[in-house]
Every structure is written in structure tokens, then in C-alpha cells.
Amino acid sequence: MAMGDALNFIEHIVEEDIRTDKNDGRVLTRFPPEPNGYLHIGHAKSICLNFGLAEKYGGLTNLRFDDTNPAAEETEYVESIKEDIQWLGFDWEDREFYASDYFDQLYEFAEQLIRDRLAYVDDSTSEEIAALKGTPTKPGTHSPYRERSVEENLKLFREMRDGIHEEGTKSLRAKVDMASPNMLMRDPIIYRVKKVPHHRTGDKWNIYPMYDFAHGQSDSIEKITHSICTLEFENHRPLYDWFIEKLGIFPSRQIEFARLNLSYTIMSKRRLLILVNEGYVTGWDDPRMPTISGLRRRGYTPESIRDFATRVGIAKRNNVIDLSLLEFSGRSHLNKIANRAMVVLDPIKLVITNYPEGQKEELPAINNPEDETAGSRMLPFGRELFIERTDFMEDAPKKFYRLSPGRNVRLKHAYIIHCEGFVADSNGFVQEVHCTYYPETKSGQDKSGIKSKGTLHWVACDKARDVKVRLYDRLFNEENPLAHEGKDFIEFLNPESLKVIEHAKMEPNIPTEEVGAKYQFLRTGYFTIDKDSASETLVFNRTVTLKDSWKKIQNK
RNA sequence: UGACCCAUGGUGUAAUUGGCAACACAGCAGGUUUUGGUCCUGUCGUUCUAGGUUCGAGUCCUAGUGGGUCAACCA
């Protein structure tokens, strides 16, 4: 069976639910980010899963901000999250919700639990609660406040709401089971005093619900059918179901899948924040960051990210995806859409000694061999050109298909040239390469039969435009920067994750100079125009290199 | 000395729900090529262990082993 139509385990569940007419065959998912940081490629997997599932089964997806902790959350993050989801190509239409929209309802739920003798106000400190909690192997002990009357609990909880009590002095706990082998069931705190203004509700509230008392209830209020989250919430599911049952509300179903891990990458928001705050990168959208905004600035397309999300699959086992898979998805789309351009990153001058001084020529060049509609452009050619320094070798091995004294090579879109010699300085550093060209080998009309093994990119010296090029590489040089005990992940930062070329030589007539435009620099890689570009100087970010089989041969 | 979850090539993910283990990435070899790109072909290599059920087990059962999560008034 081809894997194209194979279902993942969540699709199996959804199809079964549809078959049995659960929820009247309705599918409603949600993407629930906490606005406390920027979205990363792991979130992209979740977004594609949630929106993709709904799309596939004729359902919808809500966007819901899980904003129950005002101490960490900011509007800036809300905006970036919305931008990133839209950029990925998904639409929540008018279904933009916030857990904070439900604070009144959540408060009522809490009072309901109190009235049902299923919640109580605890005066214990955080330390005292921890001490009575027990350990995974030893049951906990009841709090001395566990048996307060409904009236007293109601009174105290309202006082908490009204700001009478200070942070840390009182909390509301669900009365579940202090002996449960599941620590989360040992009378979890569901409301805490927090006298912090909220980015949406301002200073209306002095108390805020905890995740476990907000997430499932929000799902239920929205009548979410399939609430998909990551594996670390598995132990929360009994509590999720407990609240739904005790409150008698719509039974959303929580389903857990394994989060994305990428080799040579870290994915925790906390650690990404460290990289930003301590200046290891230039910001959340630094092209080396695994954030969606970073990948966007790096030059990845939404199509390639979605393709990647499909390829990584959905399952429950912990995984580490090869960075090469992301690169594959990146190249695969860029290959189809990126116009080709000739840019010499590390120039060396090439003089065609038999090309008449002062002669000019314009040679046609196709913009994208993968897309006939992309058209073509004219390339100025002349006696003096720039070629890549790595394309010349004084003493070259047999497998070197490039320029070396006595050898032929094709200049892309132009002529075959023959290397006659070179000029070096006193240190042996090559200054100029001298060649002759065969006029009868002009590209497209060559019937000469003259052979050449390789093809080089080049730029005419007098028409070359200086551009700035940023060569990005992986941010870490360890496959798992977190797996080394006693060592901080910062130690594994790749010192060569960014190399800047101030004066690369670009051909003069590229089709567009818009920020975000994608190019394949012939033979070197895919590049995108960065927002740092000024009108005179374009700045290009390298998204990913081309596959390089010469490099492989060299490494042998 | 707990509960819950997981275990299929180097990396991921599938397997018509008990019936010939496949697809992709990576690797390797070759072909095409005016990009050492793309494309095409071939190739390498997989069911954690031990029992059990069954005509038949990657799939079901038991035990073990290994990994993950849980003792924030974070999500």
C-alpha cells in the first residue's frame, strides 16, 4: 500500500467517530497557543495537524489563545502567532477565541464545584501543599482545610476573587483523590490568586484559573470534538475527563501525539527566549531560529513547511527528525518556483584573452528550467568576468570538472573556454585566471563538437552588482544539544552558523528585488531577499544549499 | 520503588485491523544533463527479548528489557 492514503492514528479515531455518528459526525478542532513566545516548527506540525484534519473531514478549526497566566503573556505574541498561522495558509475565520473570554464561565464552574463539595479553599502555602502531596510512590495526605463547609468555601473563594487575600495565601483545589497514583489527581489547584493585569481583561481579575481548569472547559464550551495535544499531557487526561464529568458539560476528547523534535535544533520556548534575550541570535525571527518567523525570513515557503509537516507523520513515539528532511522539503518547492540567478560569492577575475577589448554581448538566459512561464533575461558578457574562486585549481585531480590550466569548461549560457594560465602574487594567491574562448561554442548554437566536462556560473566584471549575502548554517553543531549532562546547550552553538559576504558579485538584471523574493543562485543554493535590504544594496539570506556531490567526492 | 504512554531499516512513518513488512528522507552505485542542481534507475537495510494463543503474530495475551511523562499557585 502506498503511504499517500495511509491514515495516522488520529485519522483512524476521527473516521471511527464519523462512522458511529459521534458528535453527529461533526469535526471541530482547535489550535491553542499560549501567547508567551513565538511559534516554532513544532507548532507548525500541530497547526497543520489540527487545520488539516478539519479540512480533510469537512470540519473547522478554532484559534484559541490559552491566556490564563497574565504574568507571561503579551499582545505582541498574539499578533505574531496570528501572522504565522495565516502565513502558513490557514484560516480560523471569525473563530478567534481566548480562554480569558471564558473567565466568567470558568468562575461559575468553580462555584459549582464548591457547591457540589468537589472543591475547597486551601490556606496552605505552596510548600505545605507540596509537602502533603506525597511522591509518585507514596500517597499524599489530606489538607487540614479539605473539609471546610460549602458556605465557608464560597465566602473565601469570593474574597479571593475580590482581592481580599494575597498571592500565595489561598488557592482553590479540586477535591479528587490524594491517594491517586496519578499525581495530577491529588487535589490539583484550579484557581490561584494573581494580582497581575491581564493583556485582555486588564485588572478585572485577582484570580486566574490553572491550565487544567481552563483548557478542557474551554474545549467543552466551544464544543471541540477532538482536542489534540502533545504527549506530556497524557497524565492530564483523567483530570480533563473528571472535570467534564463532574461539571456535566460537553465531552470533548483529548488525544495526544508526539511533538516534533529536529536534529541540531532546540524547540523549547524557554530556551529560544534565552537565545533571543542573551543576544546569541538577533531576534525571534533570526533566520537561524526554528521559529516560523525565522524560517520565513530564512526563505522557506509555507508550502515547504506544510510538506514537511506531512512527511514527518503523526504518531505517539518520541522522534527526532533529520534536519535533512526539512531541507529536502525546502529545496523541493524552491526548485520549482525560484528564478535562477548567477552570483559569484568569492570572486576571482577571469580574463578571456582572445575576446576583443571593448566588445560587448548580451546572452539570453532562461529564468527557471522547471517553469517555462518564468521567461528569460539577458546576461551581459565581456572580456573580464568574475568566477568562483573554488572553480579554479592550479593542480587539479582528475575528478575536478572545473577550471585548471589546459582544461576546458563551459560558461553557463555562454561559451566554452580553455584555461591558458593564471597570475598569482608572491604568496601564490591567484589573482587572475587567463583563458581563451571558442567563438563557435556559443550557447544554444554550438555545433563545434568541442567537449567540456563542467559548467561554471560567472558575472561580467563591468556590470556586476555588489550584494551582501548571509550564509546560514545550523545553529548547533550537536545533533541533540540537550543530551549532554552537565553541559549547557549554549556550549554547542555553531560558531559558523552565519558567514557574511559583504561584496558578492551578482548579475545586473534579476526579475524582482522585492523582500522575500526567492532565487536559486546557480550551483550554490537557494536565497531570499531580506528585509535589511536597502535600495542600493540587496541583502540575501541563504535558505539552504544545493545538494553538492562534488563536496562528497572531496570528502572521500 | 507507583501510575500512564511508547518500542518496525541510519531517521521517520505505514501495513486492508491476525494473512507475502512497504513509502519517504539519508547513504551507496549508475544513467540523463550547458547547474557536480533537477529528473530517472538500481541498491543497502527493519518488526526490543522470552514465553503463550493461533493453521498463521509487527499486530492479540503475559512477563521482562529499554525509553518518555508526572511530585510549578507554568502551559
XYZ file of C-alpha atoms (C1' of nucleotides) in Angstrom, chain A residues 30-37 63-79 81-82 96-104 106 190-192 194 196-202 204-219 221-222 269, chain B residues 74-75:
69
model
C -8.606 23.904 17.808
C -5.108 25.280 17.909
C -4.447 26.570 21.433
C -1.183 28.553 21.695
C -0.157 30.357 24.844
C 0.844 33.875 23.800
C 4.144 33.783 25.653
C 6.539 33.352 22.756
C -7.876 29.541 17.139
C -7.868 29.844 20.886
C -5.257 31.626 22.920
C -4.586 29.855 26.162
C -4.062 33.024 28.134
C -4.563 32.049 31.738
C -1.214 33.235 33.058
C -1.012 37.016 32.698
C 2.498 37.053 34.129
C 3.946 35.506 30.962
C 1.637 36.625 28.203
C 1.721 39.615 25.908
C -0.185 41.060 22.992
C 2.980 41.123 20.883
C 2.915 37.352 20.894
C -0.758 37.225 19.965
C -0.022 39.259 16.861
C 1.056 33.964 16.285
C -1.820 35.135 14.106
C -10.653 33.704 17.260
C -11.136 32.888 20.912
C -9.344 33.379 24.173
C -9.516 31.311 27.324
C -9.892 34.681 29.013
C -13.220 35.084 27.161
C -14.457 32.348 29.441
C -13.221 33.653 32.793
C -16.764 34.404 33.977
C -14.932 29.312 34.474
C -7.539 25.060 39.998
C -7.514 28.758 40.890
C -4.736 30.907 42.273
C -2.536 36.546 40.978
C -1.375 40.866 37.758
C -3.140 42.745 34.983
C -4.162 40.587 32.082
C -3.443 41.556 28.462
C -7.161 41.345 27.682
C -9.143 41.546 30.914
C -6.992 44.239 32.483
C -10.750 42.751 36.403
C -9.464 39.581 37.995
C -7.401 38.872 41.081
C -7.620 35.162 40.495
C -6.834 33.126 37.414
C -7.679 29.501 36.570
C -4.915 26.953 36.111
C -4.407 25.155 32.807
C -6.265 22.049 33.935
C -9.284 24.097 34.897
C -9.286 26.183 31.749
C -8.255 24.111 28.798
C -10.720 21.256 28.875
C -13.555 23.555 29.870
C -12.737 25.898 27.016
C -12.769 22.932 24.646
C -17.590 25.452 25.822
C -16.581 25.587 22.154
C 10.249 28.310 24.027
C 3.540 27.238 34.177
C 1.071 25.707 29.774
